[in-house]
mmCIF file of C-alpha atoms in Angstrom:
data_model
loop_
_atom_site.group_PDB
_atom_site.id
_atom_site.type_symbol
_atom_site.label_atom_id
_atom_site.label_comp_id
_atom_site.label_asym_id
_atom_site.label_seq_id
_atom_site.Cartn_x
_atom_site.Cartn_y
_atom_site.Cartn_z
ATOM 1 C CA MET F 13 -0.012 0.029 0.087
ATOM 2 C CA LYS F 14 1.334 3.584 -0.865
ATOM 3 C CA ARG F 15 1.550 6.145 2.097
ATOM 4 C CA ILE F 16 1.763 9.470 1.821
ATOM 5 C CA THR F 17 3.458 11.221 4.969
ATOM 6 C CA MET F 18 3.423 14.844 6.151
ATOM 7 C CA PRO F 19 5.697 16.680 8.364
ATOM 8 C CA SER F 20 4.913 16.138 11.890
ATOM 9 C CA MET F 21 2.426 17.956 13.470
ATOM 10 C CA ALA F 22 1.343 18.862 17.206
ATOM 11 C CA GLY F 23 2.046 15.808 19.566
ATOM 12 C CA GLY F 24 4.035 14.124 17.277
ATOM 13 C CA ALA F 25 1.057 12.948 15.424
ATOM 14 C CA VAL F 26 1.512 11.920 11.406
ATOM 15 C CA PRO F 27 -1.441 12.044 9.352
ATOM 16 C CA THR F 28 -1.512 9.519 6.548
ATOM 17 C CA MET F 29 -3.567 8.834 3.244
ATOM 18 C CA ASP F 30 -3.463 5.674 1.473
ATOM 19 C CA ALA F 31 -3.686 5.846 -2.580
ATOM 20 C CA ALA F 32 -7.298 5.118 -2.445
ATOM 21 C CA ALA F 33 -7.824 7.975 0.074
ATOM 22 C CA VAL F 34 -6.095 10.109 -2.704
ATOM 23 C CA SER F 35 -7.690 9.115 -5.629
ATOM 24 C CA SER F 36 -11.028 9.543 -4.046
ATOM 25 C CA GLY F 37 -10.483 12.889 -3.550
ATOM 26 C CA LEU F 38 -9.738 13.107 0.455
ATOM 27 C CA ALA F 39 -6.353 14.926 -0.493
ATOM 28 C CA VAL F 40 -8.260 17.966 -1.232
ATOM 29 C CA LEU F 41 -9.093 18.343 2.386
ATOM 30 C CA VAL F 42 -5.590 19.188 3.126
ATOM 31 C CA SER F 43 -5.255 22.357 0.594
ATOM 32 C CA GLU F 44 -8.864 23.219 2.089
ATOM 33 C CA LEU F 45 -7.320 23.672 5.184
ATOM 34 C CA GLU F 46 -4.423 25.840 4.283
ATOM 35 C CA LYS F 47 -4.919 29.645 4.493
ATOM 36 C CA GLN F 48 -3.776 30.876 0.909
ATOM 37 C CA ASP F 49 -2.512 34.330 0.720
ATOM 38 C CA PRO F 50 -4.723 36.013 -2.584
ATOM 39 C CA ARG F 51 -1.768 38.411 -2.823
ATOM 40 C CA LEU F 52 0.463 37.615 -5.709
ATOM 41 C CA ARG F 53 4.071 38.789 -5.152
ATOM 42 C CA GLU F 54 5.795 40.577 -7.952
ATOM 43 C CA PRO F 55 9.442 41.335 -8.604
ATOM 44 C CA LEU F 56 10.858 43.919 -6.152
ATOM 45 C CA THR F 57 12.061 47.007 -8.365
ATOM 46 C CA SER F 58 11.963 50.797 -8.752
ATOM 47 C CA THR F 59 11.635 53.321 -11.725
ATOM 48 C CA THR F 60 11.568 57.180 -11.417
ATOM 49 C CA TYR F 61 11.744 58.345 -14.598
ATOM 50 C CA ALA F 62 8.627 60.089 -14.551
ATOM 51 C CA ARG F 63 9.796 62.023 -11.479
ATOM 52 C CA ASP F 64 13.121 63.680 -13.503
ATOM 53 C CA ILE F 65 12.018 64.105 -16.761
ATOM 54 C CA THR F 66 9.010 65.799 -18.584
ATOM 55 C CA ILE F 67 7.403 63.312 -21.040
ATOM 56 C CA ASN F 68 5.436 64.805 -23.966
ATOM 57 C CA ALA F 69 2.842 62.637 -25.201
ATOM 58 C CA GLY F 70 1.172 62.892 -28.566
ATOM 59 C CA GLY F 71 2.409 62.651 -32.342
ATOM 60 C CA GLY F 72 1.714 58.971 -33.701
ATOM 61 C CA TRP F 73 4.003 56.854 -35.681
ATOM 62 C CA ILE F 74 6.655 59.390 -36.197
ATOM 63 C CA GLU F 75 10.310 58.371 -36.837
ATOM 64 C CA ALA F 76 11.891 61.725 -35.428
ATOM 65 C CA THR F 77 10.972 64.992 -33.231
ATOM 66 C CA SER F 78 12.803 68.174 -33.906
ATOM 67 C CA ASN F 79 13.232 71.556 -32.412
ATOM 68 C CA PHE F 80 14.611 75.118 -33.419
ATOM 69 C CA ASN F 81 16.993 77.097 -32.089
ATOM 70 C CA VAL F 82 18.186 80.645 -32.639
ATOM 71 C CA ASN F 83 21.131 82.849 -32.030
ATOM 72 C CA TYR F 84 21.514 86.178 -32.591
ATOM 73 C CA ALA F 85 24.413 88.536 -33.664
ATOM 74 C CA ALA F 86 24.851 92.256 -34.017
ATOM 75 C CA VAL F 87 27.208 93.138 -37.073
ATOM 76 C CA GLY F 88 29.179 96.231 -38.409
ATOM 77 C CA GLY F 89 29.394 99.617 -36.599
ATOM 78 C CA GLY F 90 30.846 100.044 -33.076
ATOM 79 C CA THR F 91 31.020 97.257 -30.572
ATOM 80 C CA ASP F 92 29.054 99.199 -27.878
ATOM 81 C CA GLY F 93 25.997 100.201 -30.068
ATOM 82 C CA SER F 94 26.534 103.728 -29.979
ATOM 83 C CA VAL F 95 26.499 106.101 -32.903
ATOM 84 C CA GLY F 96 27.207 109.673 -32.857
ATOM 85 C CA GLY F 97 30.404 111.668 -32.501
ATOM 86 C CA VAL F 98 32.822 109.107 -33.303
ATOM 87 C CA GLN F 99 30.724 106.441 -34.618
ATOM 88 C CA ASN F 100 27.621 106.834 -37.076
ATOM 89 C CA ALA F 101 27.362 103.528 -38.627
ATOM 90 C CA ILE F 102 24.376 101.617 -37.252
ATOM 91 C CA ARG F 103 24.737 97.812 -36.589
ATOM 92 C CA ARG F 104 22.056 95.065 -37.899
ATOM 93 C CA ILE F 105 20.863 92.448 -36.013
ATOM 94 C CA GLN F 106 21.324 89.143 -37.333
ATOM 95 C CA ALA F 107 19.464 85.787 -36.308
ATOM 96 C CA ASP F 108 21.052 82.237 -36.762
ATOM 97 C CA VAL F 109 18.410 79.620 -36.653
ATOM 98 C CA SER F 110 19.190 75.869 -36.164
ATOM 99 C CA LYS F 111 17.546 72.625 -36.175
ATOM 100 C CA ASP F 112 18.005 69.625 -33.673
ATOM 101 C CA VAL F 113 16.263 66.267 -34.745
ATOM 102 C CA TRP F 114 16.030 63.273 -32.469
ATOM 103 C CA PRO F 115 15.394 59.853 -32.968
ATOM 104 C CA VAL F 116 11.973 58.387 -32.326
ATOM 105 C CA LEU F 117 12.088 54.449 -31.566
ATOM 106 C CA PRO F 118 9.493 51.686 -31.388
ATOM 107 C CA TYR F 119 8.885 49.716 -28.401
ATOM 108 C CA GLU F 120 7.451 46.328 -29.076
ATOM 109 C CA ILE F 121 6.617 43.059 -27.188
ATOM 110 C CA THR F 122 4.216 40.390 -27.350
ATOM 111 C CA MET F 123 2.252 37.870 -25.134
ATOM 112 C CA SER F 124 0.681 34.726 -25.915
ATOM 113 C CA VAL F 125 -1.883 33.110 -23.295
ATOM 114 C CA LYS F 126 -2.881 29.563 -23.870
ATOM 115 C CA PHE F 127 -6.612 28.865 -24.261
ATOM 116 C CA ILE F 128 -6.784 26.306 -21.511
ATOM 117 C CA ASP F 129 -4.981 28.811 -19.009
ATOM 118 C CA VAL F 130 -7.707 31.410 -19.785
ATOM 119 C CA GLN F 131 -10.452 28.821 -18.807
ATOM 120 C CA ARG F 132 -8.528 27.782 -16.142
ATOM 121 C CA GLY F 133 -8.734 31.432 -14.843
ATOM 122 C CA THR F 134 -12.285 31.341 -14.526
ATOM 123 C CA VAL F 135 -12.141 28.505 -12.046
ATOM 124 C CA THR F 136 -9.013 29.432 -9.977
ATOM 125 C CA GLY F 137 -10.075 33.590 -9.915
ATOM 126 C CA ARG F 138 -6.442 34.363 -11.178
ATOM 127 C CA SER F 139 -5.784 35.605 -14.600
ATOM 128 C CA ILE F 140 -3.030 34.653 -16.330
ATOM 129 C CA GLU F 141 -3.751 37.014 -18.766
ATOM 130 C CA LYS F 142 -3.708 39.835 -16.312
ATOM 131 C CA MET F 143 0.036 38.634 -14.871
ATOM 132 C CA TYR F 144 1.148 38.803 -18.515
ATOM 133 C CA ASP F 145 -0.228 42.212 -18.988
ATOM 134 C CA ASP F 146 1.668 43.453 -15.561
ATOM 135 C CA GLY F 147 4.809 41.946 -16.651
ATOM 136 C CA VAL F 148 4.385 43.907 -20.026
ATOM 137 C CA ARG F 149 4.176 47.291 -18.175
ATOM 138 C CA LEU F 150 7.194 46.524 -15.909
ATOM 139 C CA ASP F 151 9.153 45.669 -18.608
ATOM 140 C CA PHE F 152 8.131 48.942 -20.548
ATOM 141 C CA ASP F 153 8.604 50.886 -17.235
ATOM 142 C CA LYS F 154 12.282 49.489 -16.656
ATOM 143 C CA TYR F 155 12.773 49.996 -20.516
ATOM 144 C CA MET F 156 11.901 53.958 -19.719
ATOM 145 C CA ASP F 157 14.081 54.276 -16.848
ATOM 146 C CA ALA F 158 17.091 53.270 -18.599
ATOM 147 C CA ASN F 159 16.290 55.407 -21.652
ATOM 148 C CA THR F 160 15.693 58.107 -19.515
ATOM 149 C CA TYR F 161 19.245 57.794 -17.322
ATOM 150 C CA ILE F 162 21.811 56.138 -19.411
ATOM 151 C CA GLY F 163 20.173 56.044 -22.914
ATOM 152 C CA LEU F 164 19.907 53.131 -25.259
ATOM 153 C CA PRO F 165 23.511 52.129 -26.055
ATOM 154 C CA ASN F 166 22.660 50.096 -28.710
ATOM 155 C CA TYR F 167 21.758 53.014 -30.759
ATOM 156 C CA GLY F 168 23.945 55.341 -29.589
ATOM 157 C CA THR F 169 21.952 57.621 -27.346
ATOM 158 C CA LYS F 170 22.672 58.898 -23.866
ATOM 159 C CA GLY F 171 20.628 59.895 -20.741
ATOM 160 C CA LEU F 172 20.408 62.194 -17.901
ATOM 161 C CA VAL F 173 23.521 61.111 -16.194
ATOM 162 C CA ASN F 174 25.811 60.156 -18.826
ATOM 163 C CA GLN F 175 25.858 63.296 -21.993
ATOM 164 C CA ASP F 176 29.028 63.460 -23.480
ATOM 165 C CA ASN F 177 28.549 67.307 -24.124
ATOM 166 C CA VAL F 178 28.609 67.682 -20.132
ATOM 167 C CA ALA F 179 32.300 67.754 -18.736
ATOM 168 C CA ALA F 180 32.429 65.875 -15.329
ATOM 169 C CA VAL F 181 34.205 67.774 -12.481
ATOM 170 C CA SER F 182 35.519 65.920 -9.266
ATOM 171 C CA VAL F 183 34.256 67.431 -5.794
ATOM 172 C CA ALA F 184 37.213 69.091 -3.731
ATOM 173 C CA ASN F 185 38.618 67.322 -1.189
ATOM 174 C CA GLY F 186 37.307 68.026 2.362
ATOM 175 C CA LYS F 187 39.694 68.090 5.645
ATOM 176 C CA SER F 188 39.589 64.507 5.841
ATOM 177 C CA GLY F 189 41.627 64.500 2.226
ATOM 178 C CA LYS F 190 38.919 62.523 0.991
ATOM 179 C CA THR F 191 35.828 63.448 -1.706
ATOM 180 C CA GLU F 192 32.949 61.555 -0.329
ATOM 181 C CA TRP F 193 30.143 63.037 1.413
ATOM 182 C CA VAL F 194 30.472 60.362 4.444
ATOM 183 C CA ASN F 195 33.909 61.889 5.082
ATOM 184 C CA LYS F 196 33.026 65.609 4.914
ATOM 185 C CA THR F 197 31.126 68.067 7.032
ATOM 186 C CA ILE F 198 28.033 69.628 6.446
ATOM 187 C CA GLU F 199 29.267 72.865 5.040
ATOM 188 C CA GLU F 200 31.773 70.801 2.749
ATOM 189 C CA ILE F 201 28.587 68.759 1.474
ATOM 190 C CA LEU F 202 27.059 72.319 0.587
ATOM 191 C CA GLU F 203 29.580 73.779 -1.039
ATOM 192 C CA ASP F 204 30.086 71.035 -3.227
ATOM 193 C CA ILE F 205 26.136 71.617 -4.182
ATOM 194 C CA ASN F 206 26.506 75.711 -4.167
ATOM 195 C CA ARG F 207 29.472 75.167 -6.608
ATOM 196 C CA THR F 208 27.655 72.669 -8.958
ATOM 197 C CA ILE F 209 24.698 75.337 -8.835
ATOM 198 C CA LEU F 210 27.030 78.385 -9.213
ATOM 199 C CA ASP F 211 28.881 76.990 -12.439
ATOM 200 C CA ALA F 212 25.659 75.928 -14.153
ATOM 201 C CA TRP F 213 24.355 79.484 -13.394
ATOM 202 C CA ALA F 214 27.620 80.804 -14.479
ATOM 203 C CA ASN F 215 27.906 79.035 -17.785
ATOM 204 C CA SER F 216 24.598 80.155 -18.884
ATOM 205 C CA GLY F 217 25.097 83.502 -18.523
ATOM 206 C CA TYR F 218 23.911 84.180 -15.182
ATOM 207 C CA ASP F 219 20.137 83.672 -16.732
ATOM 208 C CA ASN F 220 18.080 83.210 -13.540
ATOM 209 C CA ARG F 221 15.946 80.516 -15.688
ATOM 210 C CA ALA F 222 19.033 78.253 -15.993
ATOM 211 C CA ILE F 223 19.509 77.637 -12.299
ATOM 212 C CA PRO F 224 19.409 74.238 -11.715
ATOM 213 C CA ASN F 225 16.468 72.879 -9.533
ATOM 214 C CA HIS F 226 16.843 69.245 -9.674
ATOM 215 C CA VAL F 227 19.885 67.456 -8.078
ATOM 216 C CA LEU F 228 20.275 63.290 -8.224
ATOM 217 C CA ILE F 229 22.648 61.567 -5.999
ATOM 218 C CA PRO F 230 23.084 58.013 -5.334
ATOM 219 C CA PRO F 231 20.569 56.519 -2.870
ATOM 220 C CA GLN F 232 23.632 55.749 -0.087
ATOM 221 C CA GLN F 233 24.595 59.345 -0.085
ATOM 222 C CA TYR F 234 20.679 60.315 0.117
ATOM 223 C CA ALA F 235 20.227 57.764 2.848
ATOM 224 C CA TYR F 236 23.316 59.382 4.690
ATOM 225 C CA LEU F 237 21.604 62.963 4.390
ATOM 226 C CA VAL F 238 18.277 61.595 5.599
ATOM 227 C CA LYS F 239 19.686 59.882 8.504
ATOM 228 C CA THR F 240 22.455 62.126 9.816
ATOM 229 C CA PRO F 241 20.835 64.604 12.511
ATOM 230 C CA PHE F 242 22.497 68.508 12.341
ATOM 231 C CA SER F 243 21.901 71.154 14.852
ATOM 232 C CA VAL F 244 21.285 74.768 13.743
ATOM 233 C CA ALA F 245 22.076 77.591 16.171
ATOM 234 C CA GLY F 246 18.896 79.479 17.540
ATOM 235 C CA VAL F 247 16.684 75.814 16.270
ATOM 236 C CA ASN F 248 15.701 73.790 19.135
ATOM 237 C CA GLY F 249 16.303 70.251 18.570
ATOM 238 C CA SER F 250 17.856 69.002 15.179
ATOM 239 C CA ILE F 251 17.090 68.364 11.601
ATOM 240 C CA SER F 252 18.497 66.067 8.822
ATOM 241 C CA MET F 253 21.508 67.345 6.651
ATOM 242 C CA LEU F 254 19.394 66.998 3.694
ATOM 243 C CA GLU F 255 16.781 69.509 4.854
ATOM 244 C CA TYR F 256 19.233 72.167 5.871
ATOM 245 C CA LEU F 257 20.911 71.662 2.285
ATOM 246 C CA LYS F 258 17.620 72.197 0.721
ATOM 247 C CA ASN F 259 17.021 75.500 2.725
ATOM 248 C CA ASN F 260 20.235 76.893 2.607
ATOM 249 C CA ASN F 261 21.731 76.666 -0.956
ATOM 250 C CA ILE F 262 22.114 79.353 -3.559
ATOM 251 C CA ALA F 263 19.532 78.274 -5.712
ATOM 252 C CA LYS F 264 17.119 78.808 -2.377
ATOM 253 C CA ASP F 265 18.160 82.623 -2.112
ATOM 254 C CA LYS F 266 17.060 83.071 -5.744
ATOM 255 C CA GLY F 267 13.672 82.217 -5.177
ATOM 256 C CA VAL F 268 14.121 78.601 -6.458
ATOM 257 C CA ASP F 269 13.145 75.457 -5.044
ATOM 258 C CA LEU F 270 15.977 72.459 -5.297
ATOM 259 C CA PHE F 271 14.968 69.195 -5.394
ATOM 260 C CA ILE F 272 17.229 66.475 -4.250
ATOM 261 C CA GLY F 273 16.645 63.164 -4.712
ATOM 262 C CA GLU F 274 17.936 59.287 -4.926
ATOM 263 C CA CYS F 275 18.447 57.849 -8.194
ATOM 264 C CA ARG F 276 20.349 54.513 -8.424
ATOM 265 C CA TRP F 277 21.638 55.647 -11.956
ATOM 266 C CA CYS F 278 24.016 57.628 -10.275
ATOM 267 C CA ALA F 279 25.801 55.198 -8.397
ATOM 268 C CA GLY F 280 29.161 54.347 -10.368
ATOM 269 C CA ALA F 281 28.375 56.712 -13.113
ATOM 270 C CA GLY F 282 31.392 58.854 -12.386
ATOM 271 C CA VAL F 283 34.691 58.954 -14.141
ATOM 272 C CA GLY F 284 36.261 55.675 -12.768
ATOM 273 C CA GLY F 285 33.172 54.169 -11.664
ATOM 274 C CA THR F 286 33.033 56.964 -8.831
ATOM 275 C CA ASP F 287 29.505 58.299 -7.763
ATOM 276 C CA ARG F 288 28.121 61.022 -9.371
ATOM 277 C CA MET F 289 25.709 64.114 -8.547
ATOM 278 C CA VAL F 290 23.666 65.571 -11.275
ATOM 279 C CA ALA F 291 22.228 68.948 -11.426
ATOM 280 C CA TYR F 292 19.885 70.424 -14.008
ATOM 281 C CA VAL F 293 16.830 72.367 -14.741
ATOM 282 C CA HIS F 294 13.899 70.138 -14.455
ATOM 283 C CA ASP F 295 11.720 72.045 -17.372
ATOM 284 C CA ASP F 296 10.853 71.133 -20.878
ATOM 285 C CA TYR F 297 12.331 74.290 -21.902
ATOM 286 C CA PHE F 298 15.543 72.812 -21.323
ATOM 287 C CA VAL F 299 15.492 69.137 -21.225
ATOM 288 C CA ASP F 300 12.388 66.538 -22.308
ATOM 289 C CA MET F 301 11.717 63.214 -23.886
ATOM 290 C CA ASP F 302 8.832 62.795 -26.334
ATOM 291 C CA MET F 303 6.177 59.900 -26.381
ATOM 292 C CA PRO F 304 4.522 60.180 -29.395
ATOM 293 C CA VAL F 305 2.258 56.779 -28.781
ATOM 294 C CA GLN F 306 1.984 55.716 -25.275
ATOM 295 C CA LEU F 307 2.122 51.746 -24.100
ATOM 296 C CA GLN F 308 -0.693 50.251 -25.719
ATOM 297 C CA ARG F 309 -2.127 46.834 -26.585
ATOM 298 C CA ALA F 310 -2.462 47.167 -30.051
ATOM 299 C CA MET F 311 -3.749 43.785 -31.033
ATOM 300 C CA THR F 312 -5.110 40.616 -29.993
ATOM 301 C CA GLN F 313 -5.886 37.313 -32.111
ATOM 302 C CA PRO F 314 -6.280 33.213 -31.855
ATOM 303 C CA VAL F 315 -3.994 31.193 -33.107
ATOM 304 C CA ALA F 316 -5.172 27.832 -33.802
ATOM 305 C CA GLY F 317 -1.753 25.877 -34.257
ATOM 306 C CA THR F 318 -0.589 27.490 -30.555
ATOM 307 C CA ALA F 319 -4.012 27.292 -29.192
ATOM 308 C CA SER F 320 -3.533 30.640 -27.495
ATOM 309 C CA TYR F 321 -4.539 34.013 -27.803
ATOM 310 C CA ASP F 322 -1.569 36.423 -28.795
ATOM 311 C CA SER F 323 -1.078 40.009 -27.926
ATOM 312 C CA LEU F 324 1.038 42.651 -29.336
ATOM 313 C CA TYR F 325 2.124 45.844 -27.414
ATOM 314 C CA VAL F 326 3.462 48.600 -28.686
ATOM 315 C CA ALA F 327 4.860 52.403 -28.195
ATOM 316 C CA ASN F 328 6.611 55.075 -29.713
ATOM 317 C CA VAL F 329 9.338 56.650 -27.723
ATOM 318 C CA GLY F 330 11.875 59.417 -28.078
ATOM 319 C CA VAL F 331 14.946 60.076 -26.403
ATOM 320 C CA VAL F 332 16.356 62.470 -23.725
ATOM 321 C CA LYS F 333 16.628 65.644 -25.348
ATOM 322 C CA VAL F 334 18.852 68.350 -23.453
ATOM 323 C CA HIS F 335 18.176 71.548 -25.226
ATOM 324 C CA TYR F 336 20.587 73.661 -23.289
ATOM 325 C CA PHE F 337 23.643 72.257 -21.945
ATOM 326 C CA GLU F 338 25.102 74.952 -19.982
ATOM 327 C CA PRO F 339 22.804 74.622 -16.766
ATOM 328 C CA PHE F 340 23.627 71.117 -16.794
ATOM 329 C CA SER F 341 26.484 69.767 -14.277
ATOM 330 C CA TYR F 342 28.102 66.296 -13.334
ATOM 331 C CA ARG F 343 30.431 66.301 -10.051
ATOM 332 C CA ASP F 344 32.159 62.932 -9.349
ATOM 333 C CA GLY F 345 33.404 61.435 -6.238
ATOM 334 C CA ILE F 346 30.729 62.493 -4.127
#
């Protein structure tokens, strides 16, 4: 006689079922005595692209997007623009218009659901189609995250943290002789942030619109700023280093609320694998991304040869478009 044993229960009792009991359906009683968690645990992941860049939707199945830039110059006459006396030649304004073209790339993914699995879902109450749909959307979010921060290497595009036209500069050593923030005082960290903002502002001709309002740092540095208390003269108790930095920087003094957030793509993004701080103006006038076609389920059809329903998901997605490199700043070694 076949015997199926289960792990010992209270008092050392061991329930047994012979083959006849199993075939008669008594085994179902065991699963009925289980308390099943109805939740389906998905892979742990994180995407932050929607927080860090403006995405402009609409446009259809295009292959590229474009924008125009203009540069002005005054020619002729004196250099200071004055006339009369020693100078009576009148200068003439000229405009140089240029065009930027940005690629748009299709995103495609399929899913196949067996006919029998669809029918079983009506019995179990758990839809395999819904699981696949969630998986597609998770894959798309991860694709968008990589596209936003590091670009698509196979197509030669770049993201927010690795633009070739943005010079990377190492932060200065602190009193400890090291550049890492964990070894620096709050004043030294504030100097790193202020210097980053000031350099970007200066590179932009001190245009107040170009003062960076968005700073990305690796999660470890972000956690250090959040968890480390800091006492301020005249303030009861202590505040976090992060709160102090957000309220005492150059941008704040100019009326710009500075966002400082964690970004896992900044970890190891610097020269030599160092950690990078990225500062820029989070505004679609300065940097943005197009999504002419948002993710959609384009078609579903039965396939008799595989006894399944096959679906196609598509989207049309652009790349990170940096319109002004001047207010972009990279600081490595934090």
